[in-house]
Amino acid sequence: MIDLRLLRRDIDAIAERLAVRGFALDVARFREIEERRRRFQTETERLQHERNIASRRIGKAKAAGEDIAPLVAAVGELGSALDAVKVRAEAAQAELADFALAVPNVPDGDVPAGEDESANAELGRWGEPSAFNFDPLDHVALGGAQIDTAAAARMSGARFSVLRGPVASLHRALTQFMLDMHTGEHGYEEVYVPYIVGRDAMTGTGQLPKFEDDLFAVGQDGMYLIPTAEVPVTNLVRESILGEDELPLKFVAHTPCFRSEAGSYGKDTHGLIRQHQFEKVELVQIVAPEQSEQALEELTAHAEAVLKRLELPYRTMLLCGGDLGFSAARTVDLEVWLPGQNRYREISSCSNFRDFQARRMMARYREGERGTVEYVHTINGSGLAVGRTLIAVLENGQDGEGVVHVPDALRDYLGGTTRLDLRGRTDGQAA
């Protein structure tokens, strides 16, 4: 949630910065709500003061043997007026909170303006796009019957898949490889988290109220399937005050992710690119504010290390305002090269949310033993999206005859297999 003090201090400057992401802040509405809130607060304080004075008069009059009935009646009237004003003050405060919940995070100063991904800024590249002496297949044609969307459609509808045989094994191997790398080499604590969460958890990380149409609701109890492990993992610090010595916290979790993709029908419907159910290995860091810029660089490097180890060419992109997620102040996307599409595609978004999510979750830390209590900063990113990594390994490793080269880093996870024969066989011989 945006810090209301920023809006009160210089709302025009905040509105100008939010325009970078294409968001039109309703300055007039904020000022009207804020003016009401202040007026009711001032009236509340005035009535409280008058009631306190009147109450003291009752004590003095009683001690002097005077009739206190008129004074008691006056205090009662002041109390009734105070209760009425408090109701209006609380309503104005609630309206202000609802207003703030709908305002996205303020982009960092170096986030470029732009409406969509075409304005994103390339920061760098690693590796060269694969060169083939044949026309490379995309993952659907390459996987054949082992990527079975027809069977999935019969039981679940569009945008689901069944993985079979070596493709399913590769998917499992990628997941375990990523978890082992992030826990063993990068210092993350692995966590297993619920796949169903309540409305408060979704609101805490910014999925609600704005993106309700993109979520899968469960029953009538305000519960939702998680769209990303970011939600339950970040909410581990919900409504808590951490010690400064507990930071940074670094978590990694493997979960399925469920998204209705309400606004994306007609886009990326081919194969595994955009599914209602997919899996990710998610990285989350909870840090002190002065650590957050470094933490984003570190987390991004950890996601990049997976791509490098898997020998997958990629590029890094700084997202423009129009492509920035609702809760993010800054996002660096990693885009992997997919020969079957002859283009780079997003495989990880690494974001610094500053204190935006922490304010919504009331996630704080104390500076020193008796220091002030401040909001933590939250950072997260995919390390990586498993399905898209599967696509990249298949398409970049193909040999033109239905066989896929297995990167060295994955061979131990596949029983020493060096090649996957997607025509129905695996070859475990040494490369």
Tab-separated table of C-alpha atoms in Angstrom:
chain	number	residue	atom	x	y	z
A	1	MET	CA	0.000	0.000	0.000
A	2	ILE	CA	1.227	3.455	-0.808
A	3	ASP	CA	2.316	5.520	2.192
A	4	LEU	CA	-0.475	8.027	2.794
A	5	ARG	CA	2.083	10.460	4.161
A	6	LEU	CA	3.520	10.723	0.646
A	7	LEU	CA	0.136	11.681	-0.735
A	8	ARG	CA	-0.451	14.214	2.008
A	9	ARG	CA	3.003	15.736	1.598
A	10	ASP	CA	3.154	16.107	-2.202
A	11	ILE	CA	0.349	14.370	-4.036
A	12	ASP	CA	1.053	16.182	-7.306
A	13	ALA	CA	4.594	14.772	-7.449
A	14	ILE	CA	3.289	11.267	-6.723
A	15	ALA	CA	0.614	11.649	-9.395
A	16	GLU	CA	3.291	12.677	-11.897
A	17	ARG	CA	5.402	9.626	-11.064
A	18	LEU	CA	2.429	7.256	-11.214
A	19	ALA	CA	1.662	8.595	-14.690
A	20	VAL	CA	4.891	6.859	-15.799
A	21	ARG	CA	3.004	3.584	-15.403
A	22	GLY	CA	-0.148	4.925	-17.048
A	23	PHE	CA	-2.068	5.321	-13.789
A	24	ALA	CA	-4.180	8.456	-13.375
A	25	LEU	CA	-4.278	9.252	-9.676
A	26	ASP	CA	-7.577	10.890	-8.708
A	27	VAL	CA	-6.036	13.830	-6.871
A	28	ALA	CA	-9.336	15.663	-6.395
A	29	ARG	CA	-11.002	12.655	-4.790
A	30	PHE	CA	-8.100	12.094	-2.425
A	31	ARG	CA	-8.136	15.715	-1.331
A	32	GLU	CA	-11.892	15.616	-0.750
A	33	ILE	CA	-11.685	12.453	1.389
A	34	GLU	CA	-8.654	13.755	3.264
A	35	GLU	CA	-10.370	17.074	3.961
A	36	ARG	CA	-13.374	15.246	5.439
A	37	ARG	CA	-11.119	13.029	7.517
A	38	ARG	CA	-9.264	16.014	8.927
A	39	ARG	CA	-12.486	17.900	9.630
A	40	PHE	CA	-14.014	14.980	11.517
A	41	GLN	CA	-10.760	14.385	13.370
A	42	THR	CA	-10.632	18.033	14.438
A	43	GLU	CA	-14.277	17.875	15.514
A	44	THR	CA	-13.616	14.671	17.441
A	45	GLU	CA	-10.732	16.274	19.311
A	46	ARG	CA	-12.821	19.391	20.068
A	47	LEU	CA	-15.737	17.373	21.456
A	48	GLN	CA	-13.399	15.182	23.513
A	49	HIS	CA	-11.805	18.297	24.987
A	50	GLU	CA	-15.191	19.860	25.810
A	51	ARG	CA	-16.454	16.629	27.364
A	52	ASN	CA	-13.341	16.384	29.543
A	53	ILE	CA	-13.841	19.958	30.758
A	54	ALA	CA	-17.529	19.297	31.448
A	55	SER	CA	-16.699	16.117	33.335
A	56	ARG	CA	-14.267	17.991	35.574
A	57	ARG	CA	-16.977	20.583	36.277
A	58	ILE	CA	-19.243	17.799	37.511
A	59	GLY	CA	-16.649	16.795	40.081
A	60	LYS	CA	-16.191	20.378	41.285
A	61	ALA	CA	-19.955	21.036	41.419
A	62	LYS	CA	-20.580	17.849	43.340
A	63	ALA	CA	-17.873	18.749	45.878
A	64	ALA	CA	-19.497	22.179	46.294
A	65	GLY	CA	-22.943	20.644	46.828
A	66	GLU	CA	-24.352	22.139	43.638
A	67	ASP	CA	-26.979	20.593	41.359
A	68	ILE	CA	-25.055	18.503	38.825
A	69	ALA	CA	-28.024	17.342	36.736
A	70	PRO	CA	-27.597	20.013	34.030
A	71	LEU	CA	-23.883	19.244	33.798
A	72	VAL	CA	-24.516	15.478	33.530
A	73	ALA	CA	-27.021	16.133	30.764
A	74	ALA	CA	-24.512	18.343	28.925
A	75	VAL	CA	-21.836	15.637	29.167
A	76	GLY	CA	-24.323	13.148	27.794
A	77	GLU	CA	-25.117	15.383	24.844
A	78	LEU	CA	-21.424	15.872	24.151
A	79	GLY	CA	-20.921	12.096	24.325
A	80	SER	CA	-23.703	11.477	21.810
A	81	ALA	CA	-22.282	14.102	19.461
A	82	LEU	CA	-18.830	12.613	19.860
A	83	ASP	CA	-20.051	9.108	19.022
A	84	ALA	CA	-21.736	10.406	15.864
A	85	VAL	CA	-18.644	12.258	14.718
A	86	LYS	CA	-16.456	9.210	15.432
A	87	VAL	CA	-18.638	7.101	13.132
A	88	ARG	CA	-18.194	9.645	10.345
A	89	ALA	CA	-14.465	9.910	11.022
A	90	GLU	CA	-14.074	6.136	10.867
A	91	ALA	CA	-16.053	6.026	7.624
A	92	ALA	CA	-13.775	8.654	6.086
A	93	GLN	CA	-10.700	6.738	7.273
A	94	ALA	CA	-12.067	3.506	5.761
A	95	GLU	CA	-12.771	5.304	2.484
A	96	LEU	CA	-9.215	6.610	2.490
A	97	ALA	CA	-7.877	3.083	3.084
A	98	ASP	CA	-9.949	1.743	0.167
A	99	PHE	CA	-8.610	4.547	-2.013
A	100	ALA	CA	-5.036	3.654	-1.083
A	101	LEU	CA	-5.579	-0.066	-1.789
A	102	ALA	CA	-6.396	0.773	-5.411
A	103	VAL	CA	-3.250	2.869	-5.963
A	104	PRO	CA	-0.260	0.969	-7.407
A	105	ASN	CA	3.282	1.309	-6.155
A	106	VAL	CA	5.321	4.347	-7.155
A	107	PRO	CA	7.946	3.406	-9.767
A	108	ASP	CA	11.591	3.958	-8.905
A	109	GLY	CA	13.121	7.074	-10.392
A	110	ASP	CA	14.996	5.256	-13.182
A	111	VAL	CA	12.014	3.216	-14.389
A	112	PRO	CA	11.434	4.389	-17.979
A	113	ALA	CA	8.073	5.679	-19.150
A	114	GLY	CA	6.177	3.584	-21.658
A	115	GLU	CA	2.849	1.908	-22.275
A	116	ASP	CA	3.917	-1.689	-22.832
A	117	GLU	CA	6.828	-4.095	-23.245
A	118	SER	CA	8.009	-2.316	-26.377
A	119	ALA	CA	9.399	0.448	-24.107
A	120	ASN	CA	11.350	-1.907	-21.822
A	121	ALA	CA	15.095	-1.240	-21.659
A	122	GLU	CA	17.569	-4.015	-22.407
A	123	LEU	CA	20.284	-4.240	-19.743
A	124	GLY	CA	22.384	-7.073	-21.121
A	125	ARG	CA	22.608	-10.513	-22.742
A	126	TRP	CA	24.253	-13.811	-21.934
A	127	GLY	CA	24.987	-16.523	-24.479
A	128	GLU	CA	24.250	-16.631	-28.174
A	129	PRO	CA	20.908	-17.775	-29.611
A	130	SER	CA	21.166	-21.365	-30.726
A	131	ALA	CA	22.198	-21.822	-34.357
A	132	PHE	CA	20.798	-24.847	-36.196
A	133	ASN	CA	21.358	-26.267	-39.676
A	134	PHE	CA	17.666	-27.205	-39.717
A	135	ASP	CA	14.388	-25.448	-38.966
A	136	PRO	CA	13.918	-25.801	-35.190
A	137	LEU	CA	10.594	-27.092	-33.909
A	138	ASP	CA	8.635	-25.476	-31.163
A	139	HIS	CA	8.083	-27.460	-27.947
A	140	VAL	CA	4.634	-28.711	-28.955
A	141	ALA	CA	5.810	-30.246	-32.219
A	142	LEU	CA	8.981	-31.498	-30.538
A	143	GLY	CA	7.225	-33.084	-27.577
A	144	GLY	CA	4.521	-34.715	-29.639
A	145	ALA	CA	2.306	-37.071	-27.642
A	146	GLN	CA	4.380	-36.451	-24.518
A	147	ILE	CA	2.865	-32.954	-24.238
A	148	ASP	CA	-0.765	-34.013	-24.270
A	149	THR	CA	-3.083	-31.015	-24.258
A	150	ALA	CA	-5.934	-33.016	-25.778
A	151	ALA	CA	-6.170	-35.377	-22.800
A	152	ALA	CA	-6.006	-32.415	-20.425
A	153	ALA	CA	-8.755	-30.621	-22.360
A	154	ARG	CA	-11.068	-33.612	-22.046
A	155	MET	CA	-10.861	-33.490	-18.260
A	156	SER	CA	-10.189	-29.810	-17.510
A	157	GLY	CA	-10.730	-27.686	-20.616
A	158	ALA	CA	-8.325	-25.413	-22.456
A	159	ARG	CA	-4.961	-24.253	-21.132
A	160	PHE	CA	-4.087	-27.375	-19.208
A	161	SER	CA	-1.582	-30.081	-20.138
A	162	VAL	CA	-0.509	-33.612	-19.343
A	163	LEU	CA	3.236	-34.279	-19.499
A	164	ARG	CA	4.310	-37.844	-20.127
A	165	GLY	CA	7.433	-39.972	-20.210
A	166	PRO	CA	10.769	-38.168	-20.613
A	167	VAL	CA	9.105	-34.743	-20.736
A	168	ALA	CA	7.482	-35.348	-17.329
A	169	SER	CA	10.822	-36.613	-16.000
A	170	LEU	CA	12.587	-33.512	-17.308
A	171	HIS	CA	10.003	-31.287	-15.620
A	172	ARG	CA	10.619	-33.036	-12.281
A	173	ALA	CA	14.389	-32.890	-12.727
A	174	LEU	CA	14.315	-29.156	-13.404
A	175	THR	CA	12.312	-28.526	-10.242
A	176	GLN	CA	14.676	-30.498	-8.026
A	177	PHE	CA	17.755	-28.979	-9.659
A	178	MET	CA	16.507	-25.439	-8.988
A	179	LEU	CA	15.636	-26.189	-5.354
A	180	ASP	CA	19.002	-27.803	-4.720
A	181	MET	CA	20.852	-24.918	-6.322
A	182	HIS	CA	19.046	-22.194	-4.385
A	183	THR	CA	19.272	-23.964	-1.022
A	184	GLY	CA	22.769	-25.400	-1.426
A	185	GLU	CA	24.528	-22.555	-3.234
A	186	HIS	CA	22.477	-19.389	-2.683
A	187	GLY	CA	21.500	-19.723	0.964
A	188	TYR	CA	17.700	-19.877	0.732
A	189	GLU	CA	15.575	-21.737	3.257
A	190	GLU	CA	13.156	-24.112	1.545
A	191	VAL	CA	9.551	-23.802	2.683
A	192	TYR	CA	6.434	-25.792	1.899
A	193	VAL	CA	3.365	-23.550	1.951
A	194	PRO	CA	-0.424	-23.776	1.506
A	195	TYR	CA	-1.787	-23.676	-2.025
A	196	ILE	CA	-5.064	-22.147	-0.802
A	197	VAL	CA	-5.046	-18.807	1.032
A	198	GLY	CA	-7.550	-16.299	2.370
A	199	ARG	CA	-8.501	-12.880	1.122
A	200	ASP	CA	-6.227	-11.075	3.582
A	201	ALA	CA	-3.162	-12.887	2.254
A	202	MET	CA	-4.062	-11.999	-1.341
A	203	THR	CA	-4.630	-8.375	-0.342
A	204	GLY	CA	-1.310	-8.306	1.482
A	205	THR	CA	0.758	-9.004	-1.624
A	206	GLY	CA	-1.423	-6.894	-3.924
A	207	GLN	CA	-3.438	-9.474	-5.884
A	208	LEU	CA	-6.632	-8.135	-4.327
A	209	PRO	CA	-8.717	-6.155	-4.839
A	210	LYS	CA	-7.472	-5.281	-8.342
A	211	PHE	CA	-6.921	-8.742	-9.847
A	212	GLU	CA	-9.812	-10.773	-8.495
A	213	ASP	CA	-10.922	-11.804	-11.997
A	214	ASP	CA	-7.538	-13.458	-12.572
A	215	LEU	CA	-7.877	-15.700	-9.505
A	216	PHE	CA	-9.547	-19.058	-8.929
A	217	ALA	CA	-11.899	-18.734	-5.949
A	218	VAL	CA	-12.492	-21.833	-3.818
A	219	GLY	CA	-15.998	-22.254	-2.393
A	220	GLN	CA	-17.838	-19.402	-0.684
A	221	ASP	CA	-15.416	-18.702	2.159
A	222	GLY	CA	-13.164	-16.068	0.604
A	223	MET	CA	-10.428	-18.586	-0.198
A	224	TYR	CA	-8.329	-18.680	-3.363
A	225	LEU	CA	-5.883	-20.968	-5.159
A	226	ILE	CA	-2.509	-19.228	-5.163
A	227	PRO	CA	-1.465	-17.528	-8.436
A	228	THR	CA	2.178	-17.677	-7.310
A	229	ALA	CA	4.153	-18.823	-4.265
A	230	GLU	CA	4.917	-15.140	-3.690
A	231	VAL	CA	1.580	-14.910	-1.867
A	232	PRO	CA	1.991	-17.511	0.904
A	233	VAL	CA	5.756	-17.131	1.207
A	234	THR	CA	5.716	-13.339	1.593
A	235	ASN	CA	2.822	-13.630	4.042
A	236	LEU	CA	5.063	-15.670	6.350
A	237	VAL	CA	6.002	-12.322	7.933
A	238	ARG	CA	2.464	-10.993	8.030
A	239	GLU	CA	1.498	-9.055	11.181
A	240	SER	CA	4.921	-9.554	12.740
A	241	ILE	CA	7.733	-7.445	14.168
A	242	LEU	CA	11.079	-9.048	13.353
A	243	GLY	CA	14.334	-8.387	15.106
A	244	GLU	CA	16.937	-6.554	13.065
A	245	ASP	CA	19.257	-9.522	13.549
A	246	GLU	CA	16.700	-11.805	11.855
A	247	LEU	CA	17.111	-10.009	8.534
A	248	PRO	CA	17.566	-10.785	5.754
A	249	LEU	CA	15.178	-13.717	5.394
A	250	LYS	CA	15.591	-15.757	2.215
A	251	PHE	CA	12.951	-18.309	1.218
A	252	VAL	CA	12.519	-20.634	-1.742
A	253	ALA	CA	9.372	-22.619	-2.489
A	254	HIS	CA	8.158	-24.890	-5.255
A	255	THR	CA	4.407	-24.694	-5.836
A	256	PRO	CA	1.809	-25.037	-8.516
A	257	CYS	CA	0.326	-21.715	-9.601
A	258	PHE	CA	-3.267	-21.185	-10.707
A	259	ARG	CA	-4.407	-18.274	-12.881
A	260	SER	CA	-7.649	-17.756	-14.750
A	261	GLU	CA	-5.851	-15.408	-17.191
A	262	ALA	CA	-9.148	-13.536	-17.575
A	263	GLY	CA	-7.618	-10.745	-19.633
A	264	SER	CA	-5.472	-12.845	-21.939
A	265	TYR	CA	-7.814	-14.977	-24.010
A	266	GLY	CA	-6.450	-15.354	-27.501
A	267	LYS	CA	-2.847	-14.811	-26.343
A	268	ASP	CA	-0.242	-17.581	-26.140
A	269	THR	CA	-2.804	-20.357	-26.319
A	270	HIS	CA	-0.384	-22.678	-28.106
A	271	GLY	CA	1.363	-25.217	-25.892
A	272	LEU	CA	2.719	-24.530	-22.411
A	273	ILE	CA	3.477	-20.811	-22.576
A	274	ARG	CA	0.360	-19.574	-20.755
A	275	GLN	CA	-1.510	-22.178	-18.709
A	276	HIS	CA	-4.171	-22.071	-16.009
A	277	GLN	CA	-1.974	-24.401	-13.935
A	278	PHE	CA	1.810	-24.316	-13.979
A	279	GLU	CA	4.726	-24.593	-11.569
A	280	LYS	CA	7.411	-22.237	-10.359
A	281	VAL	CA	10.343	-22.246	-8.005
A	282	GLU	CA	9.924	-18.891	-6.274
A	283	LEU	CA	12.544	-16.810	-4.459
A	284	VAL	CA	11.545	-14.313	-1.750
A	285	GLN	CA	13.737	-12.050	0.358
A	286	ILE	CA	12.597	-9.992	3.352
A	287	VAL	CA	15.138	-7.272	4.123
A	288	ALA	CA	15.763	-3.951	5.843
A	289	PRO	CA	15.142	-0.934	3.560
A	290	GLU	CA	18.832	-0.158	3.074
A	291	GLN	CA	19.397	-3.712	1.820
A	292	SER	CA	16.633	-3.893	-0.770
A	293	GLU	CA	18.453	-2.614	-3.858
A	294	GLN	CA	21.327	-5.020	-3.275
A	295	ALA	CA	18.860	-7.819	-2.513
A	296	LEU	CA	17.144	-7.347	-5.884
A	297	GLU	CA	20.497	-7.545	-7.668
A	298	GLU	CA	21.404	-10.672	-5.693
A	299	LEU	CA	18.093	-12.413	-6.279
A	300	THR	CA	18.202	-11.599	-9.986
A	301	ALA	CA	21.718	-13.029	-10.189
A	302	HIS	CA	20.485	-16.221	-8.501
A	303	ALA	CA	17.797	-16.658	-11.146
A	304	GLU	CA	20.342	-15.901	-13.883
A	305	ALA	CA	22.668	-18.556	-12.459
A	306	VAL	CA	20.054	-21.212	-13.189
A	307	LEU	CA	19.891	-20.172	-16.837
A	308	LYS	CA	23.657	-20.143	-17.130
A	309	ARG	CA	24.004	-23.575	-15.570
A	310	LEU	CA	21.403	-24.895	-18.015
A	311	GLU	CA	23.282	-23.300	-20.944
A	312	LEU	CA	20.262	-21.219	-21.991
A	313	PRO	CA	20.804	-17.874	-23.761
A	314	TYR	CA	18.878	-14.994	-22.180
A	315	ARG	CA	18.647	-11.248	-21.867
A	316	THR	CA	17.796	-8.955	-18.947
A	317	MET	CA	15.180	-6.214	-19.335
A	318	LEU	CA	14.280	-3.282	-17.088
A	319	LEU	CA	10.507	-2.958	-17.312
A	320	CYS	CA	8.956	0.359	-18.228
A	321	GLY	CA	6.164	1.871	-16.151
A	322	GLY	CA	3.372	0.506	-18.311
A	323	ASP	CA	4.676	-3.060	-18.050
A	324	LEU	CA	5.337	-2.894	-14.310
A	325	GLY	CA	3.272	-5.069	-11.969
A	326	PHE	CA	0.807	-3.382	-9.598
A	327	SER	CA	2.904	-3.866	-6.434
A	328	ALA	CA	6.392	-3.442	-7.907
A	329	ALA	CA	8.569	-0.334	-7.737
A	330	ARG	CA	11.184	-1.881	-10.029
A	331	THR	CA	11.259	-5.102	-12.046
A	332	VAL	CA	13.984	-6.804	-14.047
A	333	ASP	CA	12.728	-9.529	-16.374
A	334	LEU	CA	14.859	-12.418	-17.573
A	335	GLU	CA	13.894	-13.481	-21.085
A	336	VAL	CA	15.119	-16.811	-22.408
A	337	TRP	CA	15.750	-17.515	-26.084
A	338	LEU	CA	13.175	-19.884	-27.624
A	339	PRO	CA	14.251	-21.110	-31.075
A	340	GLY	CA	10.780	-22.464	-31.835
A	341	GLN	CA	9.398	-18.932	-31.605
A	342	ASN	CA	12.579	-17.216	-32.788
A	343	ARG	CA	12.332	-14.730	-29.942
A	344	TYR	CA	13.107	-14.084	-26.290
A	345	ARG	CA	10.309	-14.847	-23.813
A	346	GLU	CA	9.952	-13.973	-20.139
A	347	ILE	CA	11.031	-16.731	-17.771
A	348	SER	CA	11.432	-14.736	-14.549
A	349	SER	CA	10.336	-11.368	-13.177
A	350	CYS	CA	12.476	-10.128	-10.284
A	351	SER	CA	10.887	-7.249	-8.392
A	352	ASN	CA	11.565	-4.878	-5.534
A	353	PHE	CA	8.310	-3.899	-3.837
A	354	ARG	CA	9.963	-1.561	-1.319
A	355	ASP	CA	7.564	-1.301	1.671
A	356	PHE	CA	4.401	-1.514	-0.464
A	357	GLN	CA	3.483	-5.106	0.441
A	358	ALA	CA	4.784	-4.744	3.999
A	359	ARG	CA	2.303	-1.925	4.696
A	360	ARG	CA	-0.562	-4.084	3.504
A	361	MET	CA	0.639	-7.033	5.619
A	362	MET	CA	1.851	-5.022	8.637
A	363	ALA	CA	5.257	-6.694	8.300
A	364	ARG	CA	7.826	-4.773	10.333
A	365	TYR	CA	11.170	-5.008	12.091
A	366	ARG	CA	12.726	-3.279	15.097
A	367	GLU	CA	16.033	-1.469	14.725
A	368	GLY	CA	18.151	-2.733	17.618
A	369	GLU	CA	16.705	-3.849	20.945
A	370	ARG	CA	14.840	-0.602	21.696
A	371	GLY	CA	14.896	1.076	18.317
A	372	THR	CA	12.046	2.297	16.170
A	373	VAL	CA	9.744	-0.109	14.350
A	374	GLU	CA	9.930	0.194	10.554
A	375	TYR	CA	8.407	-1.641	7.615
A	376	VAL	CA	10.527	-4.317	5.934
A	377	HIS	CA	11.135	-4.366	2.190
A	378	THR	CA	10.081	-7.385	0.118
A	379	ILE	CA	11.763	-8.742	-3.016
A	380	ASN	CA	10.766	-11.744	-5.093
A	381	GLY	CA	11.291	-13.460	-8.409
A	382	SER	CA	10.976	-16.804	-10.148
A	383	GLY	CA	14.002	-18.970	-9.942
A	384	LEU	CA	12.605	-20.153	-12.419
A	385	ALA	CA	9.197	-20.800	-13.978
A	386	VAL	CA	9.517	-24.575	-14.434
A	387	GLY	CA	7.297	-24.996	-17.494
A	388	ARG	CA	8.979	-22.254	-19.474
A	389	THR	CA	12.388	-23.607	-18.500
A	390	LEU	CA	11.242	-26.986	-19.792
A	391	ILE	CA	10.299	-25.357	-23.103
A	392	ALA	CA	13.693	-23.652	-23.313
A	393	VAL	CA	15.658	-26.833	-22.616
A	394	LEU	CA	13.675	-28.773	-25.216
A	395	GLU	CA	13.870	-26.150	-27.947
A	396	ASN	CA	17.509	-25.142	-27.425
A	397	GLY	CA	18.704	-28.729	-27.047
A	398	GLN	CA	17.004	-30.307	-30.080
A	399	ASP	CA	19.073	-32.050	-32.758
A	400	GLY	CA	16.603	-32.063	-35.642
A	401	GLU	CA	15.776	-35.757	-35.288
A	402	GLY	CA	13.536	-35.731	-32.239
A	403	VAL	CA	16.352	-36.040	-29.694
A	404	VAL	CA	17.171	-33.398	-27.052
A	405	HIS	CA	20.599	-32.808	-25.503
A	406	VAL	CA	20.396	-32.819	-21.694
A	407	PRO	CA	22.458	-30.030	-20.070
A	408	ASP	CA	25.276	-31.334	-17.868
A	409	ALA	CA	23.654	-29.845	-14.757
A	410	LEU	CA	20.569	-32.051	-15.147
A	411	ARG	CA	22.137	-35.403	-15.965
A	412	ASP	CA	22.436	-36.661	-12.394
A	413	TYR	CA	18.753	-35.827	-11.886
A	414	LEU	CA	17.880	-38.043	-14.847
A	415	GLY	CA	19.929	-41.080	-13.887
A	416	GLY	CA	22.896	-40.085	-16.012
A	417	THR	CA	20.834	-39.576	-19.150
A	418	THR	CA	22.581	-37.390	-21.711
A	419	ARG	CA	19.873	-37.330	-24.376
A	420	LEU	CA	16.107	-37.508	-24.353
A	421	ASP	CA	14.562	-39.317	-27.300
A	422	LEU	CA	11.164	-37.730	-27.681
A	423	ARG	CA	10.216	-40.384	-30.174
A	424	GLY	CA	9.730	-42.625	-27.154
A	425	ARG	CA	13.242	-43.595	-25.952
A	426	THR	CA	15.950	-42.250	-23.641
A	427	ASP	CA	19.644	-42.734	-24.153
A	428	GLY	CA	21.755	-42.944	-21.001
A	429	GLN	CA	25.083	-43.372	-22.761
A	430	ALA	CA	27.823	-40.881	-22.119
A	431	ALA	CA	27.824	-37.854	-24.382
